[in-house]
Coordinates of C-alpha atoms in Angstrom, one line a residue:
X5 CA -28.3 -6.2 13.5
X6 CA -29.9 -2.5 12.3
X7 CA -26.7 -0.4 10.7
X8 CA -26.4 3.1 10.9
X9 CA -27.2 4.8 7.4
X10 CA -23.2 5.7 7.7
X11 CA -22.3 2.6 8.2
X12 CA -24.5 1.0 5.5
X13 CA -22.6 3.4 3.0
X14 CA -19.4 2.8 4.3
X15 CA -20.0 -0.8 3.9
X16 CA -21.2 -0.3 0.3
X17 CA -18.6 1.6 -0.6
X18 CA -15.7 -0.9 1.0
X19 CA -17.2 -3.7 -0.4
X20 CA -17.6 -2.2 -3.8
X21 CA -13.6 -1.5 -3.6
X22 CA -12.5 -4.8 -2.0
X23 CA -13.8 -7.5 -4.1
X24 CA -11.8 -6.5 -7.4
X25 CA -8.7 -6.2 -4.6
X26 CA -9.8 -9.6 -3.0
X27 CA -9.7 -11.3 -6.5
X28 CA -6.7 -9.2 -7.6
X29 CA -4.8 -11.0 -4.7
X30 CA -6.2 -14.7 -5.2
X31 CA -4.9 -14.2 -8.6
X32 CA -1.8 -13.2 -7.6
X33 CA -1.3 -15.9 -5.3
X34 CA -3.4 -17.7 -8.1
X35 CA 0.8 -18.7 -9.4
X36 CA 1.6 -19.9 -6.3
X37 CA -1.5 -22.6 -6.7
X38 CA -1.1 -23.7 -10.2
X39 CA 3.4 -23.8 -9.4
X40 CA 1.9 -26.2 -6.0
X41 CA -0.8 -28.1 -8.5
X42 CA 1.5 -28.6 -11.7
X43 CA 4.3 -29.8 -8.9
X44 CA 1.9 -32.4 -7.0
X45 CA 1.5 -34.5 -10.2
X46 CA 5.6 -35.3 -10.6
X47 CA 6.6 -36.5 -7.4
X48 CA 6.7 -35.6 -3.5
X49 CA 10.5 -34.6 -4.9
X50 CA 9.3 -32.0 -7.4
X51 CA 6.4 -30.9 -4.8
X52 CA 8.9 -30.6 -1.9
X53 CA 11.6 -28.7 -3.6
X54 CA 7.9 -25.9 -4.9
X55 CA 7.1 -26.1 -1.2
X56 CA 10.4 -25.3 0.1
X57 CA 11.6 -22.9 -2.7
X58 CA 7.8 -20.8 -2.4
X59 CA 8.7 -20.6 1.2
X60 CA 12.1 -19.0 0.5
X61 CA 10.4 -16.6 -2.0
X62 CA 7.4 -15.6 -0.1
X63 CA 9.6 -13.1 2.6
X64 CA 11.1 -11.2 -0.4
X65 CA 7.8 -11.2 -2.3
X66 CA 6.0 -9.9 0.5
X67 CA 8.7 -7.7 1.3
X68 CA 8.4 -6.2 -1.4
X69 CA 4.5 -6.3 -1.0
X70 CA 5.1 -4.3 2.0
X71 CA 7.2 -1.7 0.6
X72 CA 5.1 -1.3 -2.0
X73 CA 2.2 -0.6 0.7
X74 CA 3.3 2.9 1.4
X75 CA 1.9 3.4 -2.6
X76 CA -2.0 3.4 -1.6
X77 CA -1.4 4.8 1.2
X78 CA -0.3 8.1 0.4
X79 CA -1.9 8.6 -2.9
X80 CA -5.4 8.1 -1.0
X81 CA -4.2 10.7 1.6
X82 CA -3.2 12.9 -1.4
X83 CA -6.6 12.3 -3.0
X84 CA -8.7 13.2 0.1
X85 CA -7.0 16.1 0.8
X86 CA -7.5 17.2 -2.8
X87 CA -3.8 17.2 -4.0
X88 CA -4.4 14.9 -7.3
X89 CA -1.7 16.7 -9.1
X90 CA 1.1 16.0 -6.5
X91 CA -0.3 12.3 -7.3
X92 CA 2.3 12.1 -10.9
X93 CA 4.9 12.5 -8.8
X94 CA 4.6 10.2 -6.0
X95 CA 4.0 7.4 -8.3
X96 CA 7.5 8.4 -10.1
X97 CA 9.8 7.9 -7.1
X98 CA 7.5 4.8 -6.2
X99 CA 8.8 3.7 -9.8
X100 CA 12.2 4.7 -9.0
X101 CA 12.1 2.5 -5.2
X102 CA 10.5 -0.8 -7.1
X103 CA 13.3 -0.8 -9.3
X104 CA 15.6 -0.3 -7.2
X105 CA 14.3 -3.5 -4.8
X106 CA 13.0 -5.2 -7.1
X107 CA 17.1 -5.3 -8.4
X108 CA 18.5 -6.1 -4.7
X109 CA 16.4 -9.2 -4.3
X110 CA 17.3 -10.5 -7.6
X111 CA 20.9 -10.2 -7.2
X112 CA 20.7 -11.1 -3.4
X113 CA 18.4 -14.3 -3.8
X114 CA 20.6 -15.5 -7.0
X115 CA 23.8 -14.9 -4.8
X116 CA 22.8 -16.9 -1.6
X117 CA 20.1 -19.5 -3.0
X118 CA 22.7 -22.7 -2.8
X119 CA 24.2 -21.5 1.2
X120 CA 21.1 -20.7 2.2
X121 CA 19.6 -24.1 1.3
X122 CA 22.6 -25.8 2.7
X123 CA 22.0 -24.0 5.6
X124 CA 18.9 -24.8 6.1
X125 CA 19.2 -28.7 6.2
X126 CA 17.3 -29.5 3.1
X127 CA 17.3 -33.0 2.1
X128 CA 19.9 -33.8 -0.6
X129 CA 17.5 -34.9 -3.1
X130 CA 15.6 -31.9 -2.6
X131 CA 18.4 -29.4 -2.1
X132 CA 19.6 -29.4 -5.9
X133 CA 15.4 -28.3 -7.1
X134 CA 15.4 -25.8 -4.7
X135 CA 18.4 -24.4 -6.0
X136 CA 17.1 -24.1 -9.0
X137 CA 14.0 -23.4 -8.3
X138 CA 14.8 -20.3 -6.5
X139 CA 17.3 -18.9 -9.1
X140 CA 14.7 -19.1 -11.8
X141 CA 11.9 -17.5 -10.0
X142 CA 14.8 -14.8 -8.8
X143 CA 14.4 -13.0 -12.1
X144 CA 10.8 -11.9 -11.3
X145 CA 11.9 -9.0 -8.6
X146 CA 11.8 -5.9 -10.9
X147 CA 9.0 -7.2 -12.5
X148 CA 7.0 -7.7 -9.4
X149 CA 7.6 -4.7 -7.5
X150 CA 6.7 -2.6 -10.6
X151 CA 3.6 -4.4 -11.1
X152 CA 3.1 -3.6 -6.9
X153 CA 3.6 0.2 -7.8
X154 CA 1.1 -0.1 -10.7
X155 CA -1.2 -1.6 -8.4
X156 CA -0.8 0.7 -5.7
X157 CA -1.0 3.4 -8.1
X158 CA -4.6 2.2 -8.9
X159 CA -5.7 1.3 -5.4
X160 CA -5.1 4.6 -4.1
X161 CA -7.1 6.4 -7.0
X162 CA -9.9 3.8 -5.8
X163 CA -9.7 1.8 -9.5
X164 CA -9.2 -1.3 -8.3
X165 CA -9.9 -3.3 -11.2
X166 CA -7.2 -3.0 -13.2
X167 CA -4.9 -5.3 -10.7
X168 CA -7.5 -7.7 -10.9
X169 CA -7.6 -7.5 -14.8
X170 CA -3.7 -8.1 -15.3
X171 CA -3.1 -10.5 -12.4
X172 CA -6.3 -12.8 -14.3
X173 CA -4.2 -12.6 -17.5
X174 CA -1.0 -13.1 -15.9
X175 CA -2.6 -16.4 -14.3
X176 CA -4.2 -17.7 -17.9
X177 CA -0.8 -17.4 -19.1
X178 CA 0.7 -19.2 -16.6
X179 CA -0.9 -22.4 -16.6
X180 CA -0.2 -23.3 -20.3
X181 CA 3.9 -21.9 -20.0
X182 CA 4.2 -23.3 -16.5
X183 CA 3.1 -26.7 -17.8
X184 CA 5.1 -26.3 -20.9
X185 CA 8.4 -25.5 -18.8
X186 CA 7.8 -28.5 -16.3
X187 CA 6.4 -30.9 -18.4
X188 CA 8.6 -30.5 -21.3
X189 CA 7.3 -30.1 -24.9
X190 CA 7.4 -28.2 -28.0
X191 CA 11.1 -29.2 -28.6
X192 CA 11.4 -28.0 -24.7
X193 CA 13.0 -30.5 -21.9
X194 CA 11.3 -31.4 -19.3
X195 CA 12.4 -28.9 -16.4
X196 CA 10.5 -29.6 -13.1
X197 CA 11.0 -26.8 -10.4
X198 CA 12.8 -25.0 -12.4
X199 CA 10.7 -24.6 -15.2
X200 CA 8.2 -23.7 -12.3
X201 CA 10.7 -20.8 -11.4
X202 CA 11.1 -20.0 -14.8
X203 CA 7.8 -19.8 -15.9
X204 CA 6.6 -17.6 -12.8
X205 CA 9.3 -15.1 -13.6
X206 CA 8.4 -14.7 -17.5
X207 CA 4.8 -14.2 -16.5
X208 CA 5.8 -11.6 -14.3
X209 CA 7.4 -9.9 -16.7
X210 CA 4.6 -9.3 -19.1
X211 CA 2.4 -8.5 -16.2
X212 CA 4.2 -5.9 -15.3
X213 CA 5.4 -4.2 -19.0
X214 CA 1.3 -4.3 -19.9
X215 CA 0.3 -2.8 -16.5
X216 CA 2.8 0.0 -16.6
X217 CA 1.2 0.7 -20.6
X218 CA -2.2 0.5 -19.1
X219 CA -1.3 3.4 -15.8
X220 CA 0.9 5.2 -18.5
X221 CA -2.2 5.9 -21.3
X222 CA -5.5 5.3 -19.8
X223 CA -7.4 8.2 -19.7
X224 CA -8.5 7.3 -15.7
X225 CA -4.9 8.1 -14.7
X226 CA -5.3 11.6 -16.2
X227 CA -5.1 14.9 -14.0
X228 CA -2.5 13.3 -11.6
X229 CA 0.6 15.3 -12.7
X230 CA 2.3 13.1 -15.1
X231 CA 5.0 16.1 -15.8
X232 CA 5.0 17.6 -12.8
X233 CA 8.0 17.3 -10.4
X234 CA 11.5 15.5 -10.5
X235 CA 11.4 13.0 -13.4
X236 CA 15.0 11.4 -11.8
X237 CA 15.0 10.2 -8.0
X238 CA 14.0 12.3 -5.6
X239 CA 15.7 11.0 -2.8
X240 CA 13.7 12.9 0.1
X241 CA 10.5 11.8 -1.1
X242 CA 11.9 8.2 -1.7
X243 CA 13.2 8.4 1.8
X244 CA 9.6 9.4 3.2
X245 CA 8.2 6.1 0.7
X246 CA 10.8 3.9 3.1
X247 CA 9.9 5.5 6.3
X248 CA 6.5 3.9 5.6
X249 CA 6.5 1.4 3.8
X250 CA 9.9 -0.4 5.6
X251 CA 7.5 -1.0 8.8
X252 CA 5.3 -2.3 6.6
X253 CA 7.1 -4.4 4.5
X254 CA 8.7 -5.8 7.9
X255 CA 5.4 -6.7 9.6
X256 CA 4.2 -8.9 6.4
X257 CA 7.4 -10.4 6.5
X258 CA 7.4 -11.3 10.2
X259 CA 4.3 -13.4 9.2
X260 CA 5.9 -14.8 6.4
X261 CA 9.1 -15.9 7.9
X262 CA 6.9 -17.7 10.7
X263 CA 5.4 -19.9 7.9
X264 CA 8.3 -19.9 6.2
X265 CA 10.4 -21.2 9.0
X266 CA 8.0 -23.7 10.2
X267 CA 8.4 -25.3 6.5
X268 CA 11.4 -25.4 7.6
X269 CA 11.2 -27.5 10.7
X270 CA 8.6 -29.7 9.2
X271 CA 11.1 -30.6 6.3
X272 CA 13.1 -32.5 9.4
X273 CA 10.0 -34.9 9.4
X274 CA 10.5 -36.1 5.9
X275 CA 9.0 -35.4 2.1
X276 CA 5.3 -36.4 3.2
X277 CA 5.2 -33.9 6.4
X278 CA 6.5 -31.1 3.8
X279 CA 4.5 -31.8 0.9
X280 CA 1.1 -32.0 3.8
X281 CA 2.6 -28.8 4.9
X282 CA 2.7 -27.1 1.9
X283 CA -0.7 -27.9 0.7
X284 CA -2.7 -26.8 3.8
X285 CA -0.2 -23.5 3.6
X286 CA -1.1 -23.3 -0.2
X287 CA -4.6 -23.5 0.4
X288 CA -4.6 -21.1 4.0
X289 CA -2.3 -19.1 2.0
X290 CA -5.5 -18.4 -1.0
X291 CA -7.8 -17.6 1.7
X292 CA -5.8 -15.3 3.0
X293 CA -5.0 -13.4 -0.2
X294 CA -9.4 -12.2 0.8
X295 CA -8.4 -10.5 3.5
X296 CA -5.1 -9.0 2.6
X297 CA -7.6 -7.5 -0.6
X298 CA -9.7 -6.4 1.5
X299 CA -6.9 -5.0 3.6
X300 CA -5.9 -2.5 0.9
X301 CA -9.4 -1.5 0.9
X302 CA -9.3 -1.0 4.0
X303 CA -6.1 1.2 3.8
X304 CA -8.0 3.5 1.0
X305 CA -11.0 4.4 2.5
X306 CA -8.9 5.0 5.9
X307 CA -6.1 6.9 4.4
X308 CA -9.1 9.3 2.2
X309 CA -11.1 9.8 5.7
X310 CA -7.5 11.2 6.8
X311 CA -6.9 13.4 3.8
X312 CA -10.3 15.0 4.9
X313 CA -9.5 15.2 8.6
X314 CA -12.3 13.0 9.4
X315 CA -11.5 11.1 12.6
X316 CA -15.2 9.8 13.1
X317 CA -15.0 8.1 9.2
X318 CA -11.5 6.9 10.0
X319 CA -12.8 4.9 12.6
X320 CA -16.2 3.9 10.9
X321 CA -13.7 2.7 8.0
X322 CA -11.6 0.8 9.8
X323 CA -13.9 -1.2 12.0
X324 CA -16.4 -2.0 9.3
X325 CA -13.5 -3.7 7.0
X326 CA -12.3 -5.2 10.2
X327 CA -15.8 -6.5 10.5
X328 CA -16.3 -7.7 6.8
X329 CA -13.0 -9.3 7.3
X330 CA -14.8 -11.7 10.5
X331 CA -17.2 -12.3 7.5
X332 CA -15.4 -13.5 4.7
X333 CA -13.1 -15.4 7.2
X334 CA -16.2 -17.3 8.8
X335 CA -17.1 -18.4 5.2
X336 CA -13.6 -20.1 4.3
X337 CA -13.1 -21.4 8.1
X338 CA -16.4 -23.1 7.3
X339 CA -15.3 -24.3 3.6
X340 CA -11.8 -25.9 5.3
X341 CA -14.2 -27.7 7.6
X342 CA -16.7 -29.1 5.3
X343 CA -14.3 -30.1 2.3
X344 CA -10.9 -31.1 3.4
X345 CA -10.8 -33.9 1.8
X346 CA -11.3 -32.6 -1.5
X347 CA -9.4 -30.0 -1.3
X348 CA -6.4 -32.8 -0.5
X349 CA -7.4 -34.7 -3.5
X350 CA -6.9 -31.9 -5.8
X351 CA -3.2 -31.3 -5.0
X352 CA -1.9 -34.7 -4.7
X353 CA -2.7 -38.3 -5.5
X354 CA -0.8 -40.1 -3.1
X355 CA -2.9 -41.1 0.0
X356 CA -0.3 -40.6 2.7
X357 CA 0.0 -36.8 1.8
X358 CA -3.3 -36.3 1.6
X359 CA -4.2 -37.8 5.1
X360 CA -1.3 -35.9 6.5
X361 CA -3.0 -32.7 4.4
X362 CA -5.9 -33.0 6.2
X363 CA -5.2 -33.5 9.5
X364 CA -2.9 -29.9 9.3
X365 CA -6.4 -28.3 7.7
X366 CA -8.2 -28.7 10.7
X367 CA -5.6 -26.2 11.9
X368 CA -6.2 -23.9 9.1
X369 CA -9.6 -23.3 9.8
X370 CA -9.0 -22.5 13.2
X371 CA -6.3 -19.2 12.0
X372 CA -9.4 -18.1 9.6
X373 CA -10.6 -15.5 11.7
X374 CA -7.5 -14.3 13.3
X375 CA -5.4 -14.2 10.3
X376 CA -8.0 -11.9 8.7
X377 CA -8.7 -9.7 11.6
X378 CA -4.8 -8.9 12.1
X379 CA -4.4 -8.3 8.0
X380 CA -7.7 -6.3 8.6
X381 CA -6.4 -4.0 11.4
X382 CA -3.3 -3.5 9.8
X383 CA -4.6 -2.1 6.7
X384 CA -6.6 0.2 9.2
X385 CA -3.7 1.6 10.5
X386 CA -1.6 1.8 7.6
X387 CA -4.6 4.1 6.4
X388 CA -3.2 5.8 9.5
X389 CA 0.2 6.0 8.2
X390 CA 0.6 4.1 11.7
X391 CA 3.3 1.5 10.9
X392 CA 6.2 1.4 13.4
X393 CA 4.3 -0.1 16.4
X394 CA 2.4 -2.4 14.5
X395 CA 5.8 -3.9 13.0
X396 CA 6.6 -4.2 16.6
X397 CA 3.1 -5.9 17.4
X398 CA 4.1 -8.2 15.1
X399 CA 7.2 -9.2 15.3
X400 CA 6.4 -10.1 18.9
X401 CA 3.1 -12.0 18.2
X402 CA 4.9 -14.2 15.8
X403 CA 8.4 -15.0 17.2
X404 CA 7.7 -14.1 20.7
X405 CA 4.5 -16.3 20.7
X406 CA 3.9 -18.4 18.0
X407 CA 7.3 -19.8 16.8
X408 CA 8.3 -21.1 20.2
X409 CA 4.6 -22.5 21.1
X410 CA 5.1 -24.0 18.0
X411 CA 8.9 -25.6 18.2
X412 CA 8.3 -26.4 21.7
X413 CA 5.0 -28.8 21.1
X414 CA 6.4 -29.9 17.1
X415 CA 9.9 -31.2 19.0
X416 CA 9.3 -31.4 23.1
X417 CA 6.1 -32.9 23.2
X418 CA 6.5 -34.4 20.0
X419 CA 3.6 -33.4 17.8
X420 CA 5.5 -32.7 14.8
X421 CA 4.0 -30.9 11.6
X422 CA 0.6 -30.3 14.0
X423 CA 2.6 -28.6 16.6
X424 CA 4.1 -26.4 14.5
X425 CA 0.4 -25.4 13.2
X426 CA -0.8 -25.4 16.8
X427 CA 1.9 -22.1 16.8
X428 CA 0.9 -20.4 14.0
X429 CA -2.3 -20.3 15.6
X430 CA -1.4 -18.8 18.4
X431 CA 0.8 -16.1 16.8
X432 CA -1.6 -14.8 14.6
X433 CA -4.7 -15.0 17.5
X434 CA -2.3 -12.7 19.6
X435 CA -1.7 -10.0 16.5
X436 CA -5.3 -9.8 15.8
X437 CA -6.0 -9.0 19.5
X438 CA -3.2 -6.5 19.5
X439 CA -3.6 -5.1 17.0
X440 CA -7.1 -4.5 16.8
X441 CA -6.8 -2.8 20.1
X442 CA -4.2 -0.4 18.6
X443 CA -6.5 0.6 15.9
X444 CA -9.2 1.4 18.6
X445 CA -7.3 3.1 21.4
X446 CA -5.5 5.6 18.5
X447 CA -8.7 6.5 16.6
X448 CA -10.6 6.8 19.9
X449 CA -8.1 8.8 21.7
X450 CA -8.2 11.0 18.5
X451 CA -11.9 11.5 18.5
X452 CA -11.6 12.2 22.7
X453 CA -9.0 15.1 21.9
X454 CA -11.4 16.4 18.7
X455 CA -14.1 16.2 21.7
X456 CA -12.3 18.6 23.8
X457 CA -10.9 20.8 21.1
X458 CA -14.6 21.2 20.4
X459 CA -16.3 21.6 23.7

């Protein structure tokens, strides 16, 4: 295939800003892999109640994710239309917002850990770790949605290493603490999944104090207003942050619930069905973290075209990350097909679980390409600042389509844990189709109406 010389530069460019994002996120979701590995080596008990608890955690994690979204977006559109100073103050209100949610889930999660885990039919012996699990890990939420401001901070100002930098620390630190906490040692107790919890939320924590000192004194962050504007909330402008990112925050976590709730029916088919279940999501979950990098990349270069009025880059933008997304998603559908065994084998020793793993890979490798091209096409449009129709896109795609494919062959036709897979594929297949086409139809209709302006 011959590339235009626009496209070739657009493709340098986006790749040049993705990777650091793309490892930035595998790092990130680098905690979730070490919580999953350190758990596989104490039990299917320890592993389940990791499983079940990371499921809880992932929809306000990405929630806040989402929010958090609405950072890069308008600091690129700022940057492209040449308003660096009003920069200062955009990040301080984004400050003022990741508190402020960060807090809420916190208390919330701490409040309604033990009901909802009643609720939700967890097996006794696994209801207690959850518990615990989810209280401990509760204290990250501050922590976490400053580090997302930090990050979103740096993304939109196109310095994309920084995130990657921290979250590579933030992982080196958790592997010798989260061992420490669940292990026991050094005068410690052993503590299981909550010391998983635990150790995840005091790695947090230092992530996010040395990335705010980093964005606070590095001379790259100079020249974007640091005194300039309201230093206490400025509710309009916070309001404008939520208007955005809300959408946002609500699409991510449509996708997240539908994983989260499948967990959820596959923990009726016993500890082996979860801990399989967890491990293919664990290891689906890492590839996706490429994408979703790749997705804030995306977002960047779309929301700078914007700044600059430039319908024709906005679309060049978009579809080439869309199509470097098909890419990198060919590469790990490939990787789940060729080494599912190993992969198994490094999470758990115990035979039955790994068969089990492997037979829900199979499924994972099929959701490669759609998962990234929906993640891809919604970075495009939230380069747009197009969020409210795409939260609808996905909200249908995953309960309307993939949640009751998916309870309808796991129960009725009695597939189980593969059934349940067999939905998720669906779901996301349908938001990458939709989705896509939103992205096209909006940027084209644009560029038609520029046409005619014109002529």
């Amino acid at each position: 295939m011959i590339l235009s010389p626009a496209t070739r530069q657009e493709l340098r460019i986006m790749v040049r800003l993705a990777l650091p994002l793309m490892a930035g996120q595998v790092l990130l979701f680098g905690t979730n892999v070490v919580d999953t590995l350190l758990a596989g080596h104490l039990g299917p008990t320890v592993l389940g109640a990791v499983a079940i608890g990371s499921s809880v955690w992932m929809i306000p994690l990405m929630a806040m994710q989402g929010i958090m979204f609405a950072v890069p977006s308008r600091v690129s559109r700022l940057i492209g239309a040449g308003l660096r100073a009003k920069v200062g103050a955009e990040f301080r209100q984004a400050l003022w917002l990741a508190v402020a949610v960060g807090l809420l889930v916190t208390i919330v999660l701490r409040g309604v850990a033990a009901p909802l885990v009643s609720a939700l039919g967890v097996e006794p012996d696994l209801a207690e770790a959850v518990v615990d699990f989810l209280r401990a890990i509760a204290w990250s939420g501050p922590a976490l949605a400053v580090f997302m401001a930090c990050r979103g901070l740096s993304d939109g100002l196109s310095l994309t290493r920084p995130a990657m930098w921290f979250g590579l620390i933030g992982l080196g630190l958790l592997i010798p603490i989260g061992t420490l906490f669940m292990y026991g040692g050094l005068g410690l107790p052993a503590m299981g999944a909550y010391g998983s919890g635990l150790a995840t939320s005091v790695v947090n924590w230092i992530g996010a104090i040395l990335f705010a000192l980093f964005v606070s004194r590095a001379g790259a962050y100079g020249g974007i207003g640091w005194r300039i504007g309201r230093m206490g909330p400025d509710l309009p402008v916070i309001a404008a942050q939520l208007r955005l990112g809300l959408p946002m925050a609500l699409s991510v976590v449509m996708e997240v619930s539908l994983f989260s709730a499948a967990a959820f029916a596959i923990a009726r088919f016993g500890a082996i069905p979860v801990a399989a279940h967890q491990i293919a999501l664990n290891v689906a979950g890492l590839a996706f973290m490429v994408p979703l990098g790749l997705a804030g990349a995306i977002t960047v270069r779309v929301g700078d075209a914007l700044g600059h009025q430039d319908m024709a880059r906005v679309r060049l933008a978009g579809m080439v990350g869309i199509g470097v997304a098909v890419v990198s998603q060919s590469l790990s559908c490939l990787l789940l097909i060729l080494l599912p065994w190993q992969i198994a084998a490094l999470y758990s020793n115990d035979p039955a679980v790994q068969a089990a793993t492997v037979a829900l890979l199979a499924f994972a490798a099929m959701f490669q390409l759609s998962d990234g091209i929906q993640v891809a096409a919604n970075g495009a449009l939230r380069g747009l600042q197009d969020t409210r129709i795409p939260a609808a896109i996905t909200l249908f795609a995953y309960w309307g389509v993939g949640m009751p494919v998916g309870l309808l062959l796991a129960f009725t036709a009695g597939m189980a844990a593969r059934g349940m897979w067999i939905g998720l594929v669906a779901g996301l297949s349908v938001a990458a189709l939709l989705l896509t086409w939103r992205f096209r139809t909006r940027t084209l209709a644009a560029l038609q109406h520029i046409s005619k302006v014109g002529a």
